[in-house]
Coordinates of C-alpha atoms in Angstrom, one line a residue:
Q57 CA -14.9 105.4 -5.0
V58 CA -14.6 108.2 -2.4
Q59 CA -11.1 108.7 -1.0
L60 CA -10.9 109.8 2.6
V61 CA -7.9 111.6 4.2
E62 CA -7.9 112.1 7.9
S63 CA -6.0 114.6 10.0
G64 CA -5.9 116.0 13.6
G65 CA -4.9 113.0 15.7
G66 CA -2.2 113.2 18.4
L67 CA -1.3 113.2 22.0
V68 CA -3.3 115.2 24.6
Q69 CA -3.6 115.3 28.3
A70 CA -6.9 114.2 30.0
G71 CA -9.4 117.0 29.9
G72 CA -7.9 118.4 26.7
S73 CA -9.4 118.7 23.2
L74 CA -8.6 117.6 19.7
R75 CA -10.4 118.1 16.4
L76 CA -10.3 115.4 13.8
S77 CA -11.0 116.2 10.2
C78 CA -11.8 113.9 7.2
A79 CA -11.7 115.3 3.7
A80 CA -13.4 113.4 1.0
S81 CA -12.6 113.4 -2.7
G82 CA -14.3 111.6 -5.6
S83 CA -17.9 111.0 -6.4
G84 CA -20.1 111.0 -3.3
F85 CA -23.6 111.3 -4.6
S86 CA -24.6 108.0 -2.9
I87 CA -23.2 108.8 0.5
N88 CA -25.9 108.6 3.2
A89 CA -23.8 109.1 6.3
R90 CA -20.3 110.0 7.3
G91 CA -18.5 109.8 10.6
W92 CA -16.0 108.1 12.8
Y93 CA -15.3 104.7 14.3
R94 CA -12.6 103.9 16.8
Q95 CA -10.6 100.8 17.6
V96 CA -8.4 99.7 20.5
P97 CA -6.1 96.7 19.7
G98 CA -7.8 93.5 20.6
N99 CA -11.3 95.1 20.5
Q100 CA -13.9 95.5 17.9
R101 CA -14.3 98.7 16.0
E102 CA -17.0 100.9 17.6
L103 CA -19.1 103.7 16.2
V104 CA -18.2 107.0 17.8
A105 CA -20.4 109.4 15.8
R106 CA -22.0 109.9 12.5
I107 CA -23.9 112.5 10.6
F108 CA -26.5 111.7 8.0
R109 CA -27.2 113.4 4.7
S110 CA -30.3 114.8 6.5
G111 CA -28.1 116.5 9.1
D112 CA -29.2 114.2 11.8
T113 CA -26.4 113.0 14.1
Q114 CA -25.8 109.9 16.2
Y115 CA -23.3 109.5 19.1
A116 CA -22.0 106.6 21.2
D117 CA -23.3 107.0 24.8
S118 CA -19.7 107.2 26.0
V119 CA -19.0 110.5 24.0
K120 CA -22.4 112.3 24.3
G121 CA -22.0 115.8 25.6
R122 CA -18.2 115.7 24.9
F123 CA -17.9 115.1 21.1
T124 CA -19.5 117.0 18.3
I125 CA -19.6 116.0 14.7
S126 CA -20.2 118.5 12.0
M127 CA -20.0 118.7 8.2
D128 CA -18.4 121.4 6.1
N129 CA -20.2 120.9 2.8
A130 CA -18.2 123.5 0.9
K131 CA -15.0 121.6 1.7
N132 CA -16.6 118.1 1.7
T133 CA -15.0 117.6 5.1
V134 CA -16.4 116.1 8.3
H135 CA -15.1 117.2 11.6
L136 CA -15.1 115.6 15.0
Q137 CA -14.6 118.0 17.9
M138 CA -13.5 116.1 21.0
N139 CA -13.6 117.9 24.3
S140 CA -13.0 116.7 27.9
L141 CA -11.0 113.8 26.6
K142 CA -10.4 110.8 28.8
P143 CA -7.7 108.1 28.7
E144 CA -10.4 105.6 27.6
D145 CA -10.8 107.7 24.5
T146 CA -7.4 106.5 23.4
A147 CA -7.7 104.6 20.1
V148 CA -7.2 104.7 16.4
Y149 CA -10.0 106.7 14.9
Y150 CA -11.3 105.8 11.4
C151 CA -13.2 108.1 9.2
F152 CA -15.9 106.4 7.2
T153 CA -18.6 106.9 4.7
E154 CA -21.8 104.8 4.4
D155 CA -23.6 104.7 1.1
L156 CA -27.3 104.1 0.3
W157 CA -26.7 100.4 0.3
R158 CA -24.9 100.5 3.7
R159 CA -21.5 99.8 2.2
L160 CA -18.7 101.3 4.3
N161 CA -15.6 103.0 3.0
W162 CA -12.7 103.7 5.3
G163 CA -10.0 106.2 5.9
Q164 CA -6.5 105.1 6.9
G165 CA -7.0 105.9 10.6
T166 CA -5.4 108.4 12.9
Q167 CA -4.1 107.7 16.4
V168 CA -5.6 109.6 19.4
T169 CA -3.7 109.2 22.7
V170 CA -5.0 110.7 25.9
S171 CA -2.6 110.7 28.8
S172 CA -3.8 110.6 32.4

Protein backbone atom coordinates (compact mmCIF):
# COMPACT_ATOMS: atom_id res chain seq x y z
CA GLN A 1 0.00 0.00 0.00
CA VAL A 2 1.16 3.52 -0.78
CA GLN A 3 2.27 5.55 2.22
CA LEU A 4 1.48 9.27 2.11
CA VAL A 5 3.33 11.94 4.09
CA GLU A 6 1.99 15.48 4.07
CA SER A 7 3.74 18.73 4.84
CA GLY A 8 3.22 22.45 4.48
CA GLY A 9 0.22 23.29 6.61
CA GLY A 10 0.17 26.13 9.09
CA LEU A 11 -1.24 29.50 10.03
CA VAL A 12 -1.50 32.32 7.51
CA GLN A 13 -3.35 35.61 7.26
CA ALA A 14 -6.19 36.07 4.80
CA GLY A 15 -4.82 36.83 1.35
CA GLY A 16 -1.66 34.86 2.00
CA SER A 17 -0.33 31.67 0.46
CA LEU A 18 0.66 28.19 1.51
CA ARG A 19 1.92 25.18 -0.37
CA LEU A 20 1.00 21.69 0.69
CA SER A 21 3.06 18.70 -0.37
CA CYS A 22 2.29 15.00 -0.26
CA ALA A 23 5.08 12.53 -0.83
CA ALA A 24 4.18 8.96 -1.71
CA SER A 25 6.21 5.84 -1.13
CA GLY A 26 5.49 2.27 -2.05
CA SER A 27 3.99 0.68 -5.10
CA GLY A 28 1.78 3.09 -7.00
CA PHE A 29 1.29 1.44 -10.35
CA SER A 30 -2.49 1.33 -9.89
CA ILE A 31 -2.93 4.97 -8.84
CA ASN A 32 -5.31 6.79 -11.15
CA ALA A 33 -5.58 10.09 -9.30
CA ARG A 34 -4.04 11.98 -6.42
CA GLY A 35 -5.08 15.11 -4.63
CA TRP A 36 -6.53 16.74 -1.57
CA TYR A 37 -9.72 16.71 0.43
CA ARG A 38 -10.43 18.99 3.37
CA GLN A 39 -12.63 18.70 6.41
CA VAL A 40 -13.99 21.09 8.99
CA PRO A 41 -15.17 19.51 12.28
CA GLY A 42 -18.82 18.57 12.01
CA ASN A 43 -18.80 18.67 8.21
CA GLN A 44 -18.23 16.06 5.54
CA ARG A 45 -14.89 15.77 3.88
CA GLU A 46 -14.93 17.68 0.57
CA LEU A 47 -12.80 17.34 -2.52
CA VAL A 48 -10.49 20.30 -3.03
CA ALA A 49 -8.46 19.27 -6.06
CA ARG A 50 -7.16 16.20 -7.82
CA ILE A 51 -4.85 15.38 -10.65
CA PHE A 52 -5.29 12.32 -12.78
CA ARG A 53 -2.66 10.04 -14.25
CA SER A 54 -3.45 11.69 -17.60
CA GLY A 55 -2.51 15.08 -16.19
CA ASP A 56 -6.08 16.37 -16.16
CA THR A 57 -7.05 18.32 -13.09
CA GLN A 58 -10.27 18.96 -11.21
CA TYR A 59 -11.02 21.66 -8.64
CA ALA A 60 -13.82 22.53 -6.26
CA ASP A 61 -15.64 25.64 -7.44
CA SER A 62 -14.69 27.41 -4.22
CA VAL A 63 -10.96 27.19 -4.98
CA LYS A 64 -10.85 27.62 -8.77
CA GLY A 65 -8.48 30.39 -9.75
CA ARG A 66 -6.79 30.39 -6.34
CA PHE A 67 -5.42 26.85 -5.90
CA THR A 68 -3.19 24.92 -8.27
CA ILE A 69 -2.40 21.23 -8.05
CA SER A 70 0.72 19.83 -9.64
CA MET A 71 2.68 16.62 -9.74
CA ASP A 72 6.42 16.14 -9.42
CA ASN A 73 6.86 12.70 -10.95
CA ALA A 74 10.57 12.53 -10.19
CA LYS A 75 9.88 12.92 -6.47
CA ASN A 76 6.52 11.14 -6.53
CA THR A 77 5.07 14.17 -4.79
CA VAL A 78 1.90 16.14 -5.39
CA HIS A 79 1.73 19.82 -4.48
CA LEU A 80 -1.18 22.12 -3.77
CA GLN A 81 -0.33 25.79 -4.15
CA MET A 82 -2.93 27.83 -2.30
CA ASN A 83 -3.09 31.55 -2.99
CA SER A 84 -5.47 34.31 -1.89
CA LEU A 85 -6.44 32.23 1.10
CA LYS A 86 -9.68 32.98 2.89
CA PRO A 87 -10.80 32.20 6.45
CA GLU A 88 -13.28 29.70 4.99
CA ASP A 89 -10.34 27.69 3.66
CA THR A 90 -9.50 26.79 7.26
CA ALA A 91 -9.68 23.01 7.60
CA VAL A 92 -7.65 19.85 7.95
CA TYR A 93 -6.35 18.96 4.51
CA TYR A 94 -5.96 15.29 3.64
CA CYS A 95 -3.84 14.01 0.82
CA PHE A 96 -5.25 10.99 -0.96
CA THR A 97 -4.68 8.55 -3.77
CA GLU A 98 -7.40 6.85 -5.76
CA ASP A 99 -6.64 3.60 -7.54
CA LEU A 100 -8.11 2.10 -10.68
CA TRP A 101 -10.86 0.50 -8.60
CA ARG A 102 -11.69 3.86 -6.96
CA ARG A 103 -10.32 2.84 -3.59
CA LEU A 104 -9.03 5.76 -1.54
CA ASN A 105 -5.88 5.86 0.55
CA TRP A 106 -5.34 8.74 2.97
CA GLY A 107 -2.56 10.75 4.49
CA GLN A 108 -2.60 11.75 8.15
CA GLY A 109 -3.92 15.26 7.52
CA THR A 110 -2.40 18.69 7.97
CA GLN A 111 -4.05 21.73 9.55
CA VAL A 112 -4.47 24.91 7.54
CA THR A 113 -5.68 27.95 9.47
CA VAL A 114 -6.42 31.26 7.79
CA SER A 115 -6.90 34.21 10.10
CA SER A 116 -9.02 37.21 9.16
